[in-house]
Amino acid sequence: MDEEHFDGKKLIVSDKEWIRRLTPKQYKVMREQGTEPSFQNEFYDFKDHGIFVCAGCGLPLFSSDTKYDSGTGWPSFWEPLFPENVTYREDKGFFSSRTEVICSRCGCHLGHIFNDGPLPTRKRFCMNSLSMNFHKKEESSSL
Ligand code: FE
């Protein structure tokens, strides 16, 4: 069976395996570039200290240290934990184009990046809570 294959850099997971591994709501967001409802998601107003990791593969994505309240109703960050862990892709819509943020390892959709964030980067990483799992600080201290 070849449900999952790691080539040293990228994790290739079959669609059948993603369906098995993710909830239907996660699949819609993470594999079909969906967007979860604002203000009705797990992390938009979440203030614990720790690390947010990819819900698809566990890759560390964001620290609570760079999380801020953007007022949008989605968890927002001004910087990724490791720049190489996120990859950008142009998301061309009918009227505007946005920049999609995906996991560098498994390719799952995480959210979008905008240029209206706070200092020091002025970036806003607008994430879906469904695309992330959270590890409390104690658990992630070895990172
Ligand atoms: Fe991932």
CSV table of N, CA and C and ligand atoms in Angstrom, one decimal:
chain,number,residue,atom,x,y,z
A,1,MET,N,0.8,-1.2,0.0
A,1,MET,CA,0.0,0.0,0.0
A,1,MET,C,0.9,1.3,0.0
A,2,ASP,N,0.5,2.2,-0.7
A,2,ASP,CA,1.3,3.4,-0.8
A,2,ASP,C,0.4,4.6,-0.5
A,3,GLU,N,-0.2,4.6,0.7
A,3,GLU,CA,-1.1,5.7,1.1
A,3,GLU,C,-0.3,6.9,1.4
A,4,GLU,N,0.9,6.7,1.9
A,4,GLU,CA,1.7,7.9,2.3
A,4,GLU,C,3.2,7.6,1.9
A,5,HIS,N,3.8,8.7,1.3
A,5,HIS,CA,5.2,8.5,0.9
A,5,HIS,C,5.9,9.8,1.2
A,6,PHE,N,7.1,9.7,1.8
A,6,PHE,CA,7.9,10.9,2.2
A,6,PHE,C,9.2,10.8,1.3
A,7,ASP,N,9.4,11.9,0.5
A,7,ASP,CA,10.6,11.8,-0.3
A,7,ASP,C,11.8,12.6,0.3
A,8,GLY,N,11.7,12.9,1.6
A,8,GLY,CA,12.8,13.6,2.2
A,8,GLY,C,12.4,15.0,2.4
A,9,LYS,N,11.5,15.5,1.6
A,9,LYS,CA,11.1,16.9,1.8
A,9,LYS,C,9.6,17.1,1.8
A,10,LYS,N,8.9,16.3,0.9
A,10,LYS,CA,7.5,16.4,0.8
A,10,LYS,C,6.8,15.1,1.1
A,11,LEU,N,5.6,15.3,1.8
A,11,LEU,CA,4.8,14.1,2.1
A,11,LEU,C,3.7,14.0,1.1
A,12,ILE,N,3.7,12.9,0.4
A,12,ILE,CA,2.7,12.6,-0.6
A,12,ILE,C,1.7,11.6,0.0
A,13,VAL,N,0.5,12.1,0.1
A,13,VAL,CA,-0.6,11.3,0.8
A,13,VAL,C,-1.7,11.1,-0.3
A,14,SER,N,-2.2,9.9,-0.4
A,14,SER,CA,-3.3,9.7,-1.4
A,14,SER,C,-4.6,10.4,-0.9
A,15,ASP,N,-5.4,10.7,-1.9
A,15,ASP,CA,-6.7,11.3,-1.6
A,15,ASP,C,-7.5,10.5,-0.7
A,16,LYS,N,-7.5,9.2,-0.9
A,16,LYS,CA,-8.2,8.2,-0.1
A,16,LYS,C,-7.8,8.3,1.4
A,17,GLU,N,-6.5,8.5,1.5
A,17,GLU,CA,-5.9,8.5,2.9
A,17,GLU,C,-6.3,9.9,3.6
A,18,TRP,N,-6.3,11.0,2.8
A,18,TRP,CA,-6.7,12.3,3.3
A,18,TRP,C,-8.2,12.2,3.8
A,19,ILE,N,-9.0,11.5,3.0
A,19,ILE,CA,-10.4,11.4,3.4
A,19,ILE,C,-10.6,10.6,4.7
A,20,ARG,N,-9.7,9.6,4.8
A,20,ARG,CA,-9.8,8.8,6.0
A,20,ARG,C,-9.2,9.6,7.2
A,21,ARG,N,-8.2,10.4,7.0
A,21,ARG,CA,-7.5,11.0,8.1
A,21,ARG,C,-8.1,12.3,8.6
A,22,LEU,N,-8.8,13.0,7.7
A,22,LEU,CA,-9.4,14.3,8.0
A,22,LEU,C,-10.9,14.2,8.2
A,23,THR,N,-11.4,15.1,9.0
A,23,THR,CA,-12.9,15.2,9.1
A,23,THR,C,-13.4,15.8,7.8
A,24,PRO,N,-14.7,15.6,7.5
A,24,PRO,CA,-15.2,16.2,6.2
A,24,PRO,C,-15.0,17.8,6.2
A,25,LYS,N,-15.1,18.4,7.3
A,25,LYS,CA,-14.9,19.9,7.3
A,25,LYS,C,-13.4,20.2,7.1
A,26,GLN,N,-12.5,19.5,7.7
A,26,GLN,CA,-11.1,19.7,7.4
A,26,GLN,C,-10.8,19.4,6.0
A,27,TYR,N,-11.3,18.3,5.4
A,27,TYR,CA,-11.0,18.0,4.0
A,27,TYR,C,-11.4,19.1,3.1
A,28,LYS,N,-12.6,19.7,3.3
A,28,LYS,CA,-13.1,20.8,2.5
A,28,LYS,C,-12.1,22.0,2.5
A,29,VAL,N,-11.6,22.3,3.7
A,29,VAL,CA,-10.7,23.5,3.9
A,29,VAL,C,-9.3,23.1,3.4
A,30,MET,N,-8.8,22.0,3.8
A,30,MET,CA,-7.4,21.7,3.7
A,30,MET,C,-7.0,21.1,2.3
A,31,ARG,N,-8.0,20.4,1.7
A,31,ARG,CA,-7.7,19.8,0.4
A,31,ARG,C,-8.5,20.4,-0.8
A,32,GLU,N,-9.5,21.3,-0.4
A,32,GLU,CA,-10.3,21.9,-1.5
A,32,GLU,C,-10.3,23.4,-1.3
A,33,GLN,N,-9.3,23.9,-0.6
A,33,GLN,CA,-9.1,25.4,-0.4
A,33,GLN,C,-10.4,26.1,0.1
A,34,GLY,N,-11.1,25.5,1.0
A,34,GLY,CA,-12.3,26.1,1.5
A,34,GLY,C,-11.9,27.1,2.6
A,35,THR,N,-12.9,27.8,3.2
A,35,THR,CA,-12.7,28.7,4.3
A,35,THR,C,-13.7,28.4,5.3
A,36,GLU,N,-13.3,28.2,6.6
A,36,GLU,CA,-14.2,27.9,7.7
A,36,GLU,C,-14.9,29.3,8.0
A,37,PRO,N,-16.0,29.2,8.8
A,37,PRO,CA,-16.7,30.4,9.2
A,37,PRO,C,-15.9,31.3,10.1
A,38,SER,N,-15.9,32.6,10.0
A,38,SER,CA,-15.3,33.5,10.9
A,38,SER,C,-16.0,33.5,12.2
A,39,PHE,N,-15.3,33.7,13.3
A,39,PHE,CA,-15.8,33.8,14.7
A,39,PHE,C,-16.5,32.5,15.1
A,40,GLN,N,-16.5,31.4,14.3
A,40,GLN,CA,-17.0,30.1,14.7
A,40,GLN,C,-16.0,29.1,14.4
A,41,ASN,N,-14.8,29.3,15.0
A,41,ASN,CA,-13.7,28.3,14.8
A,41,ASN,C,-12.9,28.3,16.1
A,42,GLU,N,-12.1,27.3,16.2
A,42,GLU,CA,-11.5,27.0,17.5
A,42,GLU,C,-10.5,28.1,18.0
A,43,PHE,N,-9.7,28.7,17.1
A,43,PHE,CA,-8.6,29.4,17.6
A,43,PHE,C,-8.6,30.9,17.4
A,44,TYR,N,-9.7,31.5,16.9
A,44,TYR,CA,-9.6,32.9,16.6
A,44,TYR,C,-9.4,33.8,17.8
A,45,ASP,N,-10.0,33.3,18.9
A,45,ASP,CA,-9.9,34.1,20.2
A,45,ASP,C,-9.1,33.3,21.3
A,46,PHE,N,-8.3,32.4,20.8
A,46,PHE,CA,-7.6,31.5,21.7
A,46,PHE,C,-6.2,32.1,22.1
A,47,LYS,N,-5.9,32.1,23.4
A,47,LYS,CA,-4.8,32.9,23.9
A,47,LYS,C,-3.7,32.0,24.6
A,48,ASP,N,-3.8,30.7,24.6
A,48,ASP,CA,-2.8,29.9,25.2
A,48,ASP,C,-1.5,30.0,24.6
A,49,HIS,N,-0.4,29.7,25.4
A,49,HIS,CA,0.9,29.8,24.8
A,49,HIS,C,1.4,28.5,24.3
A,50,GLY,N,1.9,28.4,23.1
A,50,GLY,CA,2.4,27.2,22.5
A,50,GLY,C,2.6,27.3,21.0
A,51,ILE,N,2.5,26.2,20.4
A,51,ILE,CA,2.8,26.1,18.9
A,51,ILE,C,1.6,25.5,18.2
A,52,PHE,N,1.3,26.2,17.1
A,52,PHE,CA,0.3,25.6,16.2
A,52,PHE,C,1.0,24.8,15.1
A,53,VAL,N,0.5,23.6,14.9
A,53,VAL,CA,1.2,22.7,13.9
A,53,VAL,C,0.1,22.4,12.8
A,54,CYS,N,0.6,21.9,11.7
A,54,CYS,CA,-0.2,21.5,10.6
A,54,CYS,C,-1.1,20.3,11.0
A,55,ALA,N,-2.4,20.4,10.8
A,55,ALA,CA,-3.3,19.3,11.1
A,55,ALA,C,-3.2,18.1,10.2
A,56,GLY,N,-2.5,18.3,9.1
A,56,GLY,CA,-2.3,17.3,8.1
A,56,GLY,C,-1.1,16.4,8.4
A,57,CYS,N,0.0,17.1,8.9
A,57,CYS,CA,1.2,16.3,9.0
A,57,CYS,C,2.0,16.7,10.3
A,58,GLY,N,1.6,17.6,11.1
A,58,GLY,CA,2.3,17.9,12.3
A,58,GLY,C,3.4,18.9,12.2
A,59,LEU,N,3.7,19.4,11.0
A,59,LEU,CA,4.8,20.4,10.9
A,59,LEU,C,4.5,21.7,11.7
A,60,PRO,N,5.5,22.1,12.5
A,60,PRO,CA,5.3,23.4,13.3
A,60,PRO,C,5.1,24.6,12.3
A,61,LEU,N,4.0,25.4,12.6
A,61,LEU,CA,3.7,26.5,11.7
A,61,LEU,C,3.8,27.9,12.3
A,62,PHE,N,3.2,28.0,13.5
A,62,PHE,CA,3.1,29.3,14.1
A,62,PHE,C,3.3,29.2,15.6
A,63,SER,N,3.9,30.3,16.2
A,63,SER,CA,4.0,30.4,17.7
A,63,SER,C,2.9,31.3,18.1
A,64,SER,N,2.4,31.1,19.3
A,64,SER,CA,1.4,32.0,19.9
A,64,SER,C,2.1,33.4,20.1
A,65,ASP,N,3.4,33.4,20.2
A,65,ASP,CA,4.1,34.7,20.4
A,65,ASP,C,3.8,35.7,19.2
A,66,THR,N,3.5,35.2,18.0
A,66,THR,CA,3.2,36.1,16.9
A,66,THR,C,1.7,36.1,16.5
A,67,LYS,N,0.9,35.6,17.4
A,67,LYS,CA,-0.6,35.7,17.2
A,67,LYS,C,-1.1,37.0,17.6
A,68,TYR,N,-2.1,37.5,16.9
A,68,TYR,CA,-2.7,38.8,17.3
A,68,TYR,C,-4.2,38.8,16.9
A,69,ASP,N,-4.9,39.7,17.5
A,69,ASP,CA,-6.3,39.8,17.2
A,69,ASP,C,-6.5,40.8,16.0
A,70,SER,N,-6.8,40.2,14.8
A,70,SER,CA,-6.9,41.0,13.6
A,70,SER,C,-8.4,41.5,13.5
A,71,GLY,N,-9.3,41.0,14.3
A,71,GLY,CA,-10.7,41.4,14.2
A,71,GLY,C,-11.4,40.7,13.1
A,72,THR,N,-10.8,39.8,12.4
A,72,THR,CA,-11.4,39.1,11.3
A,72,THR,C,-12.2,37.9,11.7
A,73,GLY,N,-12.0,37.4,12.9
A,73,GLY,CA,-12.6,36.2,13.3
A,73,GLY,C,-11.9,34.9,12.9
A,74,TRP,N,-10.7,35.1,12.4
A,74,TRP,CA,-9.8,33.9,12.1
A,74,TRP,C,-8.5,34.1,12.8
A,75,PRO,N,-7.9,33.0,13.2
A,75,PRO,CA,-6.6,33.1,13.9
A,75,PRO,C,-5.6,33.8,13.0
A,76,SER,N,-4.9,34.8,13.5
A,76,SER,CA,-4.0,35.6,12.7
A,76,SER,C,-2.7,35.7,13.3
A,77,PHE,N,-1.7,35.7,12.5
A,77,PHE,CA,-0.3,35.7,12.9
A,77,PHE,C,0.5,36.7,12.0
A,78,TRP,N,1.5,37.3,12.6
A,78,TRP,CA,2.3,38.2,11.7
A,78,TRP,C,3.6,37.6,11.2
A,79,GLU,N,3.9,36.4,11.6
A,79,GLU,CA,5.1,35.7,11.1
A,79,GLU,C,5.0,34.2,11.3
A,80,PRO,N,5.5,33.4,10.4
A,80,PRO,CA,5.5,31.9,10.6
A,80,PRO,C,6.7,31.6,11.6
A,81,LEU,N,6.6,30.5,12.2
A,81,LEU,CA,7.6,30.0,13.1
A,81,LEU,C,8.9,29.8,12.4
A,82,PHE,N,8.9,29.1,11.3
A,82,PHE,CA,10.0,28.8,10.4
A,82,PHE,C,9.6,29.2,9.0
A,83,PRO,N,10.2,30.2,8.4
A,83,PRO,CA,9.8,30.6,7.1
A,83,PRO,C,9.7,29.5,6.0
A,84,GLU,N,10.6,28.5,6.1
A,84,GLU,CA,10.6,27.4,5.1
A,84,GLU,C,9.4,26.4,5.3
A,85,ASN,N,8.7,26.5,6.5
A,85,ASN,CA,7.6,25.6,6.7
A,85,ASN,C,6.3,26.0,6.0
A,86,VAL,N,6.2,27.2,5.5
A,86,VAL,CA,5.0,27.6,4.7
A,86,VAL,C,5.4,27.9,3.3
A,87,THR,N,4.6,27.6,2.4
A,87,THR,CA,4.8,27.9,1.0
A,87,THR,C,3.6,28.7,0.4
A,88,TYR,N,4.0,29.6,-0.5
A,88,TYR,CA,2.9,30.5,-1.0
A,88,TYR,C,2.5,30.1,-2.4
A,89,ARG,N,1.3,30.3,-2.8
A,89,ARG,CA,0.8,30.0,-4.1
A,89,ARG,C,-0.3,31.0,-4.5
A,90,GLU,N,-0.2,31.4,-5.7
A,90,GLU,CA,-1.2,32.4,-6.2
A,90,GLU,C,-2.6,31.8,-6.3
A,91,ASP,N,-3.6,32.4,-5.7
A,91,ASP,CA,-4.9,31.9,-5.7
A,91,ASP,C,-5.8,32.9,-6.6
A,92,LYS,N,-5.9,32.6,-7.8
A,92,LYS,CA,-6.6,33.5,-8.7
A,92,LYS,C,-8.1,33.3,-8.7
A,93,GLY,N,-8.8,34.4,-8.2
A,93,GLY,CA,-10.2,34.4,-8.2
A,93,GLY,C,-10.8,35.1,-9.4
A,94,PHE,N,-12.1,35.3,-9.5
A,94,PHE,CA,-12.7,36.0,-10.6
A,94,PHE,C,-12.4,37.5,-10.6
A,95,PHE,N,-12.4,38.1,-9.4
A,95,PHE,CA,-12.3,39.5,-9.3
A,95,PHE,C,-11.0,40.0,-8.7
A,96,SER,N,-10.3,39.1,-8.0
A,96,SER,CA,-9.1,39.5,-7.3
A,96,SER,C,-8.2,38.2,-7.1
A,97,SER,N,-6.9,38.5,-7.0
A,97,SER,CA,-6.1,37.3,-6.7
A,97,SER,C,-5.5,37.5,-5.3
A,98,ARG,N,-5.4,36.4,-4.6
A,98,ARG,CA,-4.9,36.4,-3.2
A,98,ARG,C,-3.7,35.4,-3.2
A,99,THR,N,-3.0,35.5,-2.1
A,99,THR,CA,-1.9,34.6,-2.0
A,99,THR,C,-2.2,33.5,-0.9
A,100,GLU,N,-2.3,32.3,-1.4
A,100,GLU,CA,-2.6,31.2,-0.6
A,100,GLU,C,-1.4,30.7,0.2
A,101,VAL,N,-1.6,30.3,1.5
A,101,VAL,CA,-0.5,29.7,2.3
A,101,VAL,C,-0.8,28.2,2.5
A,102,ILE,N,0.2,27.4,2.1
A,102,ILE,CA,0.1,26.0,2.2
A,102,ILE,C,1.3,25.4,3.0
A,103,CYS,N,1.0,24.2,3.6
A,103,CYS,CA,2.1,23.6,4.4
A,103,CYS,C,3.2,23.1,3.4
A,104,SER,N,4.4,23.4,3.8
A,104,SER,CA,5.5,23.1,2.9
A,104,SER,C,5.8,21.5,2.8
A,105,ARG,N,5.3,20.8,3.8
A,105,ARG,CA,5.6,19.4,3.8
A,105,ARG,C,4.5,18.6,3.1
A,106,CYS,N,3.2,18.8,3.5
A,106,CYS,CA,2.1,18.0,3.0
A,106,CYS,C,1.2,18.7,2.0
A,107,GLY,N,1.5,20.0,1.8
A,107,GLY,CA,0.7,20.7,0.7
A,107,GLY,C,-0.7,21.1,1.1
A,108,CYS,N,-1.1,20.8,2.3
A,108,CYS,CA,-2.5,21.2,2.7
A,108,CYS,C,-2.7,22.7,2.8
A,109,HIS,N,-3.9,23.1,2.4
A,109,HIS,CA,-4.2,24.5,2.5
A,109,HIS,C,-4.3,25.0,3.9
A,110,LEU,N,-3.7,26.1,4.2
A,110,LEU,CA,-3.8,26.6,5.6
A,110,LEU,C,-4.6,27.9,5.7
A,111,GLY,N,-4.4,28.8,4.7
A,111,GLY,CA,-5.1,30.1,4.7
A,111,GLY,C,-4.5,31.0,3.7
A,112,HIS,N,-4.6,32.3,3.9
A,112,HIS,CA,-4.0,33.3,3.0
A,112,HIS,C,-3.2,34.3,3.7
A,113,ILE,N,-2.3,35.0,3.0
A,113,ILE,CA,-1.5,36.0,3.5
A,113,ILE,C,-1.8,37.4,2.9
A,114,PHE,N,-1.9,38.4,3.8
A,114,PHE,CA,-2.3,39.7,3.3
A,114,PHE,C,-1.2,40.7,3.8
A,115,ASN,N,-1.2,41.9,3.2
A,115,ASN,CA,-0.2,42.9,3.6
A,115,ASN,C,-0.7,44.0,4.6
A,116,ASP,N,-1.7,43.6,5.3
A,116,ASP,CA,-2.3,44.6,6.3
A,116,ASP,C,-2.1,44.2,7.7
A,117,GLY,N,-1.0,43.5,8.0
A,117,GLY,CA,-0.7,43.1,9.4
A,117,GLY,C,0.0,44.1,10.2
A,118,PRO,N,0.3,43.8,11.4
A,118,PRO,CA,1.0,44.8,12.3
A,118,PRO,C,2.5,44.7,12.1
A,119,LEU,N,3.2,45.6,12.7
A,119,LEU,CA,4.7,45.6,12.8
A,119,LEU,C,5.1,44.4,13.6
A,120,PRO,N,6.2,43.8,13.4
A,120,PRO,CA,7.3,44.3,12.5
A,120,PRO,C,7.2,43.9,11.1
A,121,THR,N,6.4,43.0,10.7
A,121,THR,CA,6.4,42.5,9.3
A,121,THR,C,5.3,43.1,8.4
A,122,ARG,N,4.2,43.6,9.1
A,122,ARG,CA,3.1,44.1,8.3
A,122,ARG,C,2.3,43.0,7.6
A,123,LYS,N,2.6,41.8,7.9
A,123,LYS,CA,1.9,40.7,7.2
A,123,LYS,C,0.8,40.2,8.1
A,124,ARG,N,-0.2,39.7,7.5
A,124,ARG,CA,-1.3,39.0,8.2
A,124,ARG,C,-1.5,37.6,7.6
A,125,PHE,N,-1.1,36.6,8.4
A,125,PHE,CA,-1.3,35.3,8.0
A,125,PHE,C,-2.7,34.9,8.6
A,126,CYS,N,-3.7,34.8,7.7
A,126,CYS,CA,-5.1,34.6,8.0
A,126,CYS,C,-5.3,33.1,7.9
A,127,MET,N,-5.4,32.4,9.0
A,127,MET,CA,-5.4,30.9,9.0
A,127,MET,C,-6.7,30.3,9.3
A,128,ASN,N,-7.0,29.1,8.9
A,128,ASN,CA,-8.1,28.4,9.3
A,128,ASN,C,-7.8,27.5,10.5
A,129,SER,N,-8.6,27.6,11.6
A,129,SER,CA,-8.4,26.8,12.8
A,129,SER,C,-8.4,25.3,12.4
A,130,LEU,N,-9.2,24.9,11.5
A,130,LEU,CA,-9.3,23.5,11.1
A,130,LEU,C,-8.0,23.0,10.5
A,131,SER,N,-7.2,23.8,10.0
A,131,SER,CA,-5.9,23.4,9.4
A,131,SER,C,-4.8,23.2,10.4
A,132,MET,N,-5.1,23.5,11.7
A,132,MET,CA,-4.0,23.5,12.7
A,132,MET,C,-4.4,22.7,13.9
A,133,ASN,N,-3.4,22.1,14.6
A,133,ASN,CA,-3.6,21.6,15.9
A,133,ASN,C,-2.7,22.4,16.8
A,134,PHE,N,-3.0,22.4,18.1
A,134,PHE,CA,-2.2,23.2,19.0
A,134,PHE,C,-1.5,22.3,20.1
A,135,HIS,N,-0.2,22.7,20.3
A,135,HIS,CA,0.6,22.0,21.3
A,135,HIS,C,0.9,23.1,22.4
A,136,LYS,N,0.5,22.8,23.6
A,136,LYS,CA,0.8,23.7,24.7
A,136,LYS,C,2.3,23.9,24.9
A,137,LYS,N,2.7,25.0,25.5
A,137,LYS,CA,4.2,25.3,25.6
A,137,LYS,C,5.0,24.2,26.2
A,138,GLU,N,4.6,23.6,27.3
A,138,GLU,CA,5.3,22.5,28.0
A,138,GLU,C,5.7,21.4,27.0
A,139,GLU,N,4.7,21.0,26.2
A,139,GLU,CA,4.8,19.9,25.2
A,139,GLU,C,5.8,20.3,24.1
A,140,SER,N,5.9,21.6,23.8
A,140,SER,CA,6.6,21.9,22.6
A,140,SER,C,8.0,22.5,23.0
A,141,SER,N,8.4,22.5,24.3
A,141,SER,CA,9.6,23.1,24.7
A,141,SER,C,10.9,22.5,24.1
A,142,SER,N,10.7,21.3,23.5
A,142,SER,CA,11.9,20.6,22.9
A,142,SER,C,12.1,21.1,21.5
A,143,LEU,N,11.2,21.9,21.0
A,143,LEU,CA,11.3,22.4,19.6
A,143,LEU,C,12.5,23.3,19.4
B,1,FE,FE,1.4,19.6,6.6
